[in-house]
């Protein structure tokens, strides 16, 4: 069945060109099958393809483009959260936050639901950041040791205070000395 969808997509590209609404409908149906088959990598690929096709067919303000973008971003968050895609070198959260940020930035201010939509996009972006924070909070401390310099050099942190002249070292006074 999965091969039939791939063949259908190829036939649509030949008949209608590289970018068509028929491809988007076929990809949506194909993803339904892939969810049943638990083929997460192909689902991920299809969401990317849908987003790319929609970006070629529609203006950034078009609801069909926005739907495709939010589907990809939502999938990325769910895939990261559930761990269905490998977390190593996974940029799902970065992709999701980038998409939601772009949607928030390109939202026309004269839109009747401007504040509601902007809040929705930024909330979804915040959810992506939250999922990333949960992931890193669950990692063992040893994971982060790989990021410490092996040259033996130590770093010392200093508190900085922001002022009109820029960042300044904090003055620490010892009491009773």
Short mmCIF file of N, CA and C in Angstrom, two decimals:
data_model
loop_
_atom_site.label_atom_id
_atom_site.label_comp_id
_atom_site.label_asym_id
_atom_site.label_seq_id
_atom_site.Cartn_x
_atom_site.Cartn_y
_atom_site.Cartn_z
N UNK A 1 0.83 -1.20 0.00
CA UNK A 1 0.00 0.00 0.00
C UNK A 1 0.87 1.26 0.00
N UNK A 2 1.97 1.23 0.78
CA UNK A 2 2.86 2.38 0.84
C UNK A 2 3.48 2.64 -0.54
N UNK A 3 3.82 1.58 -1.24
CA UNK A 3 4.40 1.73 -2.58
C UNK A 3 3.39 2.35 -3.54
N UNK A 4 2.11 2.02 -3.36
CA UNK A 4 1.07 2.58 -4.22
C UNK A 4 0.99 4.10 -4.04
N UNK A 5 1.14 4.57 -2.80
CA UNK A 5 1.13 6.02 -2.56
C UNK A 5 2.36 6.67 -3.19
N UNK A 6 3.50 6.04 -3.08
CA UNK A 6 4.70 6.60 -3.70
C UNK A 6 4.56 6.67 -5.22
N UNK A 7 3.99 5.63 -5.78
CA UNK A 7 3.75 5.62 -7.24
C UNK A 7 2.76 6.71 -7.62
N UNK A 8 1.73 6.90 -6.81
CA UNK A 8 0.72 7.94 -7.05
C UNK A 8 1.37 9.33 -7.03
N UNK A 9 2.23 9.56 -6.05
CA UNK A 9 2.91 10.85 -5.96
C UNK A 9 3.76 11.11 -7.20
N UNK A 10 4.46 10.08 -7.65
CA UNK A 10 5.29 10.22 -8.85
C UNK A 10 4.43 10.52 -10.08
N UNK A 11 3.31 9.82 -10.18
CA UNK A 11 2.41 10.04 -11.32
C UNK A 11 1.85 11.47 -11.29
N UNK A 12 1.53 11.97 -10.11
CA UNK A 12 1.03 13.34 -9.99
C UNK A 12 2.08 14.35 -10.41
N UNK A 13 3.32 14.11 -10.05
CA UNK A 13 4.39 15.03 -10.45
C UNK A 13 4.54 15.06 -11.97
N UNK A 14 4.40 13.90 -12.57
CA UNK A 14 4.53 13.83 -14.03
C UNK A 14 3.34 14.51 -14.70
N UNK A 15 2.12 14.25 -14.20
CA UNK A 15 0.91 14.78 -14.83
C UNK A 15 0.69 16.26 -14.55
N UNK A 16 0.91 16.69 -13.28
CA UNK A 16 0.54 18.05 -12.88
C UNK A 16 1.71 18.97 -12.58
N UNK A 17 2.92 18.45 -12.66
CA UNK A 17 4.09 19.25 -12.34
C UNK A 17 4.56 18.94 -10.93
N UNK A 18 5.67 19.56 -10.57
CA UNK A 18 6.30 19.25 -9.28
C UNK A 18 5.46 19.64 -8.07
N UNK A 19 4.62 20.66 -8.21
CA UNK A 19 3.87 21.16 -7.07
C UNK A 19 2.39 21.23 -7.42
N UNK A 20 1.58 20.45 -6.71
CA UNK A 20 0.13 20.47 -6.95
C UNK A 20 -0.62 20.18 -5.66
N UNK A 21 -1.86 20.69 -5.62
CA UNK A 21 -2.72 20.42 -4.47
C UNK A 21 -3.03 18.94 -4.34
N UNK A 22 -3.07 18.24 -5.48
CA UNK A 22 -3.33 16.80 -5.44
C UNK A 22 -2.24 16.07 -4.67
N UNK A 23 -1.01 16.56 -4.77
CA UNK A 23 0.08 15.95 -3.99
C UNK A 23 -0.17 16.11 -2.50
N UNK A 24 -0.64 17.28 -2.10
CA UNK A 24 -0.90 17.51 -0.67
C UNK A 24 -1.96 16.57 -0.14
N UNK A 25 -3.02 16.36 -0.91
CA UNK A 25 -4.08 15.44 -0.49
C UNK A 25 -3.55 14.00 -0.42
N UNK A 26 -2.76 13.62 -1.40
CA UNK A 26 -2.19 12.27 -1.42
C UNK A 26 -1.24 12.07 -0.24
N UNK A 27 -0.42 13.07 0.04
CA UNK A 27 0.50 12.97 1.18
C UNK A 27 -0.25 12.84 2.50
N UNK A 28 -1.35 13.56 2.64
CA UNK A 28 -2.16 13.46 3.87
C UNK A 28 -2.70 12.03 4.03
N UNK A 29 -3.22 11.46 2.96
CA UNK A 29 -3.73 10.09 3.02
C UNK A 29 -2.60 9.09 3.27
N UNK A 30 -1.48 9.32 2.63
CA UNK A 30 -0.30 8.46 2.79
C UNK A 30 0.14 8.46 4.26
N UNK A 31 0.13 9.64 4.88
CA UNK A 31 0.54 9.73 6.29
C UNK A 31 -0.39 8.94 7.21
N UNK A 32 -1.67 8.91 6.88
CA UNK A 32 -2.60 8.11 7.69
C UNK A 32 -2.17 6.64 7.70
N UNK A 33 -1.81 6.15 6.54
CA UNK A 33 -1.32 4.77 6.45
C UNK A 33 -0.01 4.60 7.22
N UNK A 34 0.88 5.54 7.06
CA UNK A 34 2.19 5.45 7.71
C UNK A 34 2.08 5.49 9.23
N UNK A 35 1.10 6.23 9.75
CA UNK A 35 0.88 6.23 11.20
C UNK A 35 0.50 4.83 11.67
N UNK A 36 -0.33 4.16 10.91
CA UNK A 36 -0.70 2.78 11.26
C UNK A 36 0.51 1.86 11.18
N UNK A 37 1.38 2.09 10.21
CA UNK A 37 2.57 1.26 10.03
C UNK A 37 3.72 1.67 10.96
N UNK A 38 3.56 2.82 11.61
CA UNK A 38 4.59 3.36 12.50
C UNK A 38 5.91 3.63 11.77
N UNK A 39 5.79 4.13 10.56
CA UNK A 39 6.96 4.46 9.76
C UNK A 39 7.28 5.94 9.98
N UNK A 40 7.91 6.23 11.11
CA UNK A 40 8.12 7.60 11.56
C UNK A 40 9.04 8.38 10.63
N UNK A 41 10.06 7.76 10.12
CA UNK A 41 10.98 8.47 9.24
C UNK A 41 10.28 8.93 7.95
N UNK A 42 9.44 8.06 7.38
CA UNK A 42 8.72 8.44 6.16
C UNK A 42 7.66 9.50 6.45
N UNK A 43 7.02 9.40 7.61
CA UNK A 43 6.06 10.45 8.01
C UNK A 43 6.77 11.79 8.10
N UNK A 44 7.92 11.79 8.73
CA UNK A 44 8.70 13.02 8.85
C UNK A 44 9.03 13.58 7.47
N UNK A 45 9.47 12.71 6.60
CA UNK A 45 9.80 13.12 5.23
C UNK A 45 8.57 13.69 4.52
N UNK A 46 7.43 13.04 4.70
CA UNK A 46 6.20 13.51 4.05
C UNK A 46 5.74 14.87 4.57
N UNK A 47 5.86 15.08 5.88
CA UNK A 47 5.48 16.39 6.43
C UNK A 47 6.39 17.48 5.86
N UNK A 48 7.67 17.16 5.72
CA UNK A 48 8.59 18.13 5.10
C UNK A 48 8.20 18.40 3.65
N UNK A 49 7.88 17.34 2.93
CA UNK A 49 7.50 17.51 1.53
C UNK A 49 6.20 18.32 1.41
N UNK A 50 5.23 18.04 2.26
CA UNK A 50 3.97 18.81 2.24
C UNK A 50 4.23 20.29 2.48
N UNK A 51 5.07 20.56 3.46
CA UNK A 51 5.41 21.94 3.79
C UNK A 51 6.10 22.62 2.60
N UNK A 52 7.02 21.91 1.96
CA UNK A 52 7.74 22.46 0.82
C UNK A 52 6.79 22.72 -0.36
N UNK A 53 5.93 21.76 -0.65
CA UNK A 53 4.97 21.92 -1.75
C UNK A 53 4.04 23.10 -1.45
N UNK A 54 3.53 23.17 -0.23
CA UNK A 54 2.64 24.28 0.15
C UNK A 54 3.36 25.63 0.04
N UNK A 55 4.64 25.65 0.38
CA UNK A 55 5.39 26.91 0.29
C UNK A 55 5.57 27.35 -1.16
N UNK A 56 5.54 26.41 -2.08
CA UNK A 56 5.65 26.75 -3.51
C UNK A 56 4.29 27.12 -4.11
N UNK A 57 3.23 26.58 -3.56
CA UNK A 57 1.89 26.82 -4.12
C UNK A 57 1.20 28.06 -3.57
N UNK A 58 1.44 28.35 -2.30
CA UNK A 58 0.63 29.36 -1.62
C UNK A 58 1.47 30.49 -1.04
N UNK A 59 0.81 31.63 -0.91
CA UNK A 59 1.37 32.77 -0.22
C UNK A 59 1.50 32.43 1.27
N UNK A 60 2.39 33.10 1.95
CA UNK A 60 2.62 32.82 3.38
C UNK A 60 1.41 33.15 4.26
N UNK A 61 0.50 33.94 3.76
CA UNK A 61 -0.70 34.27 4.51
C UNK A 61 -1.87 33.33 4.22
N UNK A 62 -1.70 32.49 3.23
CA UNK A 62 -2.76 31.57 2.82
C UNK A 62 -2.99 30.52 3.91
N UNK A 63 -4.24 30.30 4.29
CA UNK A 63 -4.53 29.31 5.34
C UNK A 63 -4.01 27.91 5.02
N UNK A 64 -3.91 27.56 3.75
CA UNK A 64 -3.40 26.24 3.38
C UNK A 64 -1.90 26.13 3.65
N UNK A 65 -1.17 27.21 3.42
CA UNK A 65 0.25 27.23 3.77
C UNK A 65 0.41 27.15 5.28
N UNK A 66 -0.36 27.96 5.99
CA UNK A 66 -0.28 28.00 7.46
C UNK A 66 -0.60 26.63 8.04
N UNK A 67 -1.61 25.96 7.48
CA UNK A 67 -1.96 24.62 7.96
C UNK A 67 -0.80 23.65 7.77
N UNK A 68 -0.18 23.69 6.62
CA UNK A 68 0.95 22.81 6.35
C UNK A 68 2.13 23.10 7.28
N UNK A 69 2.40 24.37 7.50
CA UNK A 69 3.50 24.77 8.38
C UNK A 69 3.23 24.32 9.82
N UNK A 70 2.02 24.54 10.30
CA UNK A 70 1.71 24.13 11.68
C UNK A 70 1.66 22.62 11.82
N UNK A 71 1.26 21.91 10.78
CA UNK A 71 1.29 20.44 10.84
C UNK A 71 2.72 19.94 10.98
N UNK A 72 3.64 20.50 10.21
CA UNK A 72 5.04 20.09 10.31
C UNK A 72 5.59 20.42 11.69
N UNK A 73 5.37 21.64 12.16
CA UNK A 73 5.91 22.05 13.46
C UNK A 73 5.31 21.21 14.59
N UNK A 74 4.02 20.98 14.53
CA UNK A 74 3.35 20.15 15.55
C UNK A 74 3.89 18.73 15.54
N UNK A 75 4.07 18.16 14.36
CA UNK A 75 4.64 16.82 14.23
C UNK A 75 6.04 16.79 14.85
N UNK A 76 6.84 17.81 14.58
CA UNK A 76 8.20 17.83 15.09
C UNK A 76 8.22 17.80 16.62
N UNK A 77 7.32 18.57 17.23
CA UNK A 77 7.25 18.58 18.69
C UNK A 77 6.79 17.22 19.22
N UNK A 78 5.75 16.66 18.62
CA UNK A 78 5.25 15.36 19.06
C UNK A 78 6.29 14.26 18.86
N UNK A 79 6.97 14.29 17.74
CA UNK A 79 8.00 13.27 17.46
C UNK A 79 9.14 13.38 18.46
N UNK A 80 9.55 14.59 18.77
CA UNK A 80 10.62 14.79 19.74
C UNK A 80 10.17 14.34 21.12
N UNK A 81 8.96 14.76 21.51
CA UNK A 81 8.44 14.43 22.84
C UNK A 81 8.29 12.92 23.03
N UNK A 82 7.80 12.24 22.02
CA UNK A 82 7.56 10.81 22.14
C UNK A 82 8.80 9.97 21.86
N UNK A 83 9.82 10.59 21.28
CA UNK A 83 11.06 9.88 21.00
C UNK A 83 10.99 8.96 19.80
N UNK A 84 10.02 9.16 18.91
CA UNK A 84 9.91 8.27 17.74
C UNK A 84 11.01 8.51 16.72
N UNK A 85 11.62 9.69 16.77
CA UNK A 85 12.78 9.96 15.93
C UNK A 85 14.00 10.00 16.83
N UNK A 86 15.13 9.66 16.32
CA UNK A 86 16.36 9.64 17.11
C UNK A 86 16.65 11.03 17.65
N UNK A 87 16.93 11.12 18.94
CA UNK A 87 17.22 12.42 19.56
C UNK A 87 18.62 12.90 19.23
N UNK A 88 19.51 11.98 18.88
CA UNK A 88 20.87 12.37 18.53
C UNK A 88 20.85 13.15 17.22
N UNK A 89 21.43 14.32 17.27
CA UNK A 89 21.51 15.20 16.10
C UNK A 89 20.13 15.54 15.53
N UNK A 90 19.12 15.49 16.36
CA UNK A 90 17.77 15.81 15.91
C UNK A 90 17.55 17.31 16.07
N UNK A 91 17.08 17.95 15.03
CA UNK A 91 16.82 19.38 15.10
C UNK A 91 15.33 19.68 15.05
N UNK A 92 14.52 18.74 15.52
CA UNK A 92 13.06 18.92 15.48
C UNK A 92 12.61 20.17 16.22
N UNK A 93 13.17 20.39 17.40
CA UNK A 93 12.75 21.54 18.20
C UNK A 93 13.15 22.83 17.50
N UNK A 94 14.34 22.88 16.94
CA UNK A 94 14.76 24.09 16.23
C UNK A 94 13.85 24.35 15.04
N UNK A 95 13.49 23.29 14.32
CA UNK A 95 12.58 23.47 13.17
C UNK A 95 11.23 24.00 13.62
N UNK A 96 10.68 23.39 14.66
CA UNK A 96 9.37 23.81 15.15
C UNK A 96 9.39 25.25 15.63
N UNK A 97 10.40 25.62 16.41
CA UNK A 97 10.45 27.00 16.91
C UNK A 97 10.64 27.99 15.77
N UNK A 98 11.45 27.62 14.77
CA UNK A 98 11.65 28.51 13.62
C UNK A 98 10.34 28.73 12.87
N UNK A 99 9.60 27.65 12.65
CA UNK A 99 8.33 27.77 11.92
C UNK A 99 7.35 28.64 12.70
N UNK A 100 7.18 28.36 14.00
CA UNK A 100 6.23 29.15 14.79
C UNK A 100 6.66 30.61 14.88
N UNK A 101 7.96 30.87 14.97
CA UNK A 101 8.44 32.25 15.01
C UNK A 101 8.14 32.95 13.68
N UNK A 102 8.38 32.27 12.57
CA UNK A 102 8.09 32.86 11.26
C UNK A 102 6.60 33.14 11.11
N UNK A 103 5.75 32.21 11.54
CA UNK A 103 4.31 32.43 11.44
C UNK A 103 3.89 33.63 12.28
N UNK A 104 4.46 33.77 13.46
CA UNK A 104 4.13 34.91 14.32
C UNK A 104 4.60 36.22 13.70
N UNK A 105 5.79 36.21 13.11
CA UNK A 105 6.34 37.43 12.53
C UNK A 105 5.63 37.87 11.26
N UNK A 106 5.15 36.92 10.46
CA UNK A 106 4.53 37.29 9.19
C UNK A 106 3.02 37.51 9.32
N UNK A 107 2.50 37.39 10.51
CA UNK A 107 1.07 37.62 10.74
C UNK A 107 0.77 39.10 10.56
N UNK A 108 -0.15 39.44 9.64
CA UNK A 108 -0.45 40.86 9.43
C UNK A 108 -1.16 41.46 10.65
N UNK A 109 -0.73 42.64 11.04
CA UNK A 109 -1.29 43.27 12.23
C UNK A 109 -2.75 43.68 12.04
N UNK A 110 -3.19 43.78 10.80
CA UNK A 110 -4.58 44.16 10.58
C UNK A 110 -5.51 42.93 10.58
N UNK A 111 -4.97 41.76 10.83
CA UNK A 111 -5.77 40.53 10.95
C UNK A 111 -6.69 40.68 12.16
N UNK A 112 -7.95 40.33 12.00
CA UNK A 112 -8.93 40.47 13.08
C UNK A 112 -8.56 39.68 14.32
N UNK A 113 -7.88 38.56 14.13
CA UNK A 113 -7.50 37.70 15.25
C UNK A 113 -6.00 37.77 15.51
N UNK A 114 -5.39 38.91 15.22
CA UNK A 114 -3.93 39.05 15.30
C UNK A 114 -3.39 38.59 16.65
N UNK A 115 -3.92 39.12 17.74
CA UNK A 115 -3.36 38.82 19.06
C UNK A 115 -3.59 37.36 19.46
N UNK A 116 -4.74 36.84 19.12
CA UNK A 116 -5.04 35.44 19.44
C UNK A 116 -4.11 34.49 18.66
N UNK A 117 -3.98 34.75 17.36
CA UNK A 117 -3.10 33.89 16.54
C UNK A 117 -1.65 34.02 16.98
N UNK A 118 -1.21 35.24 17.23
CA UNK A 118 0.18 35.44 17.67
C UNK A 118 0.43 34.72 18.99
N UNK A 119 -0.52 34.82 19.90
CA UNK A 119 -0.38 34.11 21.18
C UNK A 119 -0.32 32.60 20.96
N UNK A 120 -1.13 32.09 20.04
CA UNK A 120 -1.12 30.66 19.74
C UNK A 120 0.24 30.22 19.20
N UNK A 121 0.79 30.98 18.26
CA UNK A 121 2.08 30.63 17.67
C UNK A 121 3.19 30.67 18.71
N UNK A 122 3.19 31.74 19.53
CA UNK A 122 4.25 31.87 20.51
C UNK A 122 4.09 30.86 21.65
N UNK A 123 2.86 30.48 21.96
CA UNK A 123 2.63 29.42 22.95
C UNK A 123 3.16 28.09 22.42
N UNK A 124 2.89 27.81 21.17
CA UNK A 124 3.39 26.56 20.57
C UNK A 124 4.92 26.58 20.54
N UNK A 125 5.50 27.72 20.24
CA UNK A 125 6.96 27.84 20.26
C UNK A 125 7.48 27.59 21.68
N UNK A 126 6.80 28.12 22.66
CA UNK A 126 7.17 27.89 24.06
C UNK A 126 7.08 26.42 24.44
N UNK A 127 6.06 25.73 23.91
CA UNK A 127 5.92 24.29 24.16
C UNK A 127 7.12 23.54 23.60
N UNK A 128 7.59 23.95 22.43
CA UNK A 128 8.77 23.31 21.85
C UNK A 128 9.98 23.50 22.76
N UNK A 129 10.17 24.71 23.26
CA UNK A 129 11.27 24.97 24.18
C UNK A 129 11.13 24.14 25.46
N UNK A 130 9.90 24.01 25.94
CA UNK A 130 9.64 23.22 27.15
C UNK A 130 10.04 21.76 26.94
N UNK A 131 9.69 21.20 25.77
CA UNK A 131 10.04 19.81 25.48
C UNK A 131 11.55 19.63 25.44
N UNK A 132 12.25 20.59 24.88
CA UNK A 132 13.71 20.52 24.84
C UNK A 132 14.27 20.59 26.26
N UNK A 133 13.72 21.47 27.08
CA UNK A 133 14.19 21.59 28.47
C UNK A 133 13.96 20.28 29.24
N UNK A 134 12.80 19.65 29.04
CA UNK A 134 12.53 18.37 29.69
C UNK A 134 13.54 17.32 29.27
N UNK A 135 13.86 17.30 27.99
CA UNK A 135 14.82 16.32 27.47
C UNK A 135 16.18 16.51 28.14
N UNK A 136 16.67 17.74 28.19
CA UNK A 136 17.98 17.99 28.77
C UNK A 136 17.98 17.79 30.28
N UNK A 137 16.87 18.07 30.94
CA UNK A 137 16.79 17.86 32.38
C UNK A 137 16.90 16.38 32.74
N UNK A 138 16.47 15.51 31.86
CA UNK A 138 16.51 14.07 32.12
C UNK A 138 17.84 13.42 31.77
N UNK A 139 18.73 14.16 31.14
CA UNK A 139 20.02 13.58 30.78
C UNK A 139 20.91 13.45 32.02
N UNK A 140 21.70 12.39 32.09
CA UNK A 140 22.63 12.26 33.23
C UNK A 140 23.72 13.32 33.15
N UNK A 141 24.26 13.68 34.29
CA UNK A 141 25.30 14.72 34.34
C UNK A 141 26.51 14.34 33.50
N UNK A 142 26.79 13.05 33.38
CA UNK A 142 27.95 12.61 32.60
C UNK A 142 27.84 13.03 31.13
N UNK A 143 26.62 13.17 30.64
CA UNK A 143 26.42 13.58 29.26
C UNK A 143 27.10 14.92 28.99
N UNK A 144 27.05 15.81 29.96
CA UNK A 144 27.57 17.15 29.78
C UNK A 144 29.07 17.23 29.98
N UNK A 145 29.68 16.21 30.53
CA UNK A 145 31.13 16.21 30.72
C UNK A 145 31.87 16.23 29.40
N UNK A 146 31.23 15.76 28.35
CA UNK A 146 31.87 15.77 27.03
C UNK A 146 32.11 17.19 26.54
N UNK A 147 31.42 18.15 27.13
CA UNK A 147 31.56 19.53 26.69
C UNK A 147 32.62 20.30 27.47
N UNK A 148 33.25 19.66 28.46
CA UNK A 148 34.28 20.31 29.25
C UNK A 148 35.61 20.14 28.54
N UNK A 149 36.40 21.18 28.51
CA UNK A 149 37.68 21.14 27.83
C UNK A 149 38.57 20.06 28.44
N UNK A 150 39.19 19.27 27.60
CA UNK A 150 40.09 18.22 28.08
C UNK A 150 41.50 18.76 28.28
N UNK A 151 41.74 20.02 27.99
CA UNK A 151 43.07 20.62 28.12
C UNK A 151 43.40 20.92 29.57
N UNK A 152 42.46 20.73 30.43
CA UNK A 152 42.72 20.96 31.84
C UNK A 152 42.50 22.40 32.26
N UNK A 153 42.20 23.24 31.34
CA UNK A 153 41.95 24.63 31.67
C UNK A 153 40.63 24.77 32.41
N UNK A 154 40.63 25.68 33.35
CA UNK A 154 39.39 25.92 34.09
C UNK A 154 38.89 27.31 33.77
N UNK A 155 37.61 27.43 33.81
CA UNK A 155 37.02 28.74 33.58
C UNK A 155 36.46 29.23 34.90
N UNK A 156 36.49 30.51 35.08
CA UNK A 156 35.92 31.08 36.27
C UNK A 156 34.83 32.03 35.83
N UNK A 157 33.71 31.94 36.48
CA UNK A 157 32.56 32.77 36.12
C UNK A 157 32.52 33.99 37.03
N UNK A 158 32.19 35.11 36.46
CA UNK A 158 32.05 36.35 37.21
C UNK A 158 30.64 36.88 37.00
N UNK A 159 30.08 37.40 38.07
CA UNK A 159 28.78 38.03 37.95
C UNK A 159 28.92 39.36 37.25
N UNK A 160 27.98 39.67 36.38
CA UNK A 160 27.99 40.93 35.67
C UNK A 160 26.72 41.69 35.99
N UNK A 161 26.85 42.98 36.07
CA UNK A 161 25.71 43.85 36.30
C UNK A 161 25.55 44.72 35.05
N UNK A 162 24.35 44.78 34.54
CA UNK A 162 24.10 45.61 33.36
C UNK A 162 23.92 47.06 33.80
N UNK A 163 24.60 47.96 33.12
CA UNK A 163 24.46 49.38 33.41
C UNK A 163 24.37 50.13 32.09
N UNK A 164 24.22 51.42 32.17
CA UNK A 164 24.16 52.25 30.97
C UNK A 164 25.46 52.16 30.18
N UNK A 165 26.56 51.84 30.86
CA UNK A 165 27.87 51.73 30.22
C UNK A 165 28.13 50.31 29.72
N UNK A 166 27.15 49.43 29.79
CA UNK A 166 27.33 48.04 29.37
C UNK A 166 27.54 47.14 30.57
N UNK A 167 27.93 45.91 30.32
CA UNK A 167 28.13 44.94 31.39
C UNK A 167 29.35 45.31 32.21
N UNK A 168 29.20 45.29 33.51
CA UNK A 168 30.28 45.63 34.45
C UNK A 168 30.41 44.49 35.46
N UNK A 169 31.64 44.18 35.91
CA UNK A 169 31.78 43.15 36.93
C UNK A 169 31.08 43.59 38.22
N UNK A 170 30.42 42.65 38.86
CA UNK A 170 29.74 42.96 40.12
C UNK A 170 30.77 43.15 41.21
N UNK A 171 30.54 44.11 42.05
CA UNK A 171 31.45 44.35 43.19
C UNK A 171 30.93 43.55 44.35
N UNK A 172 31.76 42.66 44.82
CA UNK A 172 31.39 41.82 45.97
C UNK A 172 32.20 42.29 47.16
N UNK A 173 31.49 42.66 48.19
CA UNK A 173 32.20 43.10 49.41
C UNK A 173 32.00 42.05 50.47
N UNK A 174 33.04 41.85 51.25
CA UNK A 174 32.97 40.90 52.35
C UNK A 174 32.63 41.68 53.61
N UNK A 175 31.64 41.24 54.29
CA UNK A 175 31.24 41.89 55.53
C UNK A 175 32.04 41.31 56.69
N UNK A 176 32.39 42.17 57.59
CA UNK A 176 33.06 41.73 58.82
C UNK A 176 34.54 41.46 58.63
N UNK A 177 35.09 41.81 57.54
CA UNK A 177 36.52 41.57 57.33
C UNK A 177 37.25 42.88 57.31
#
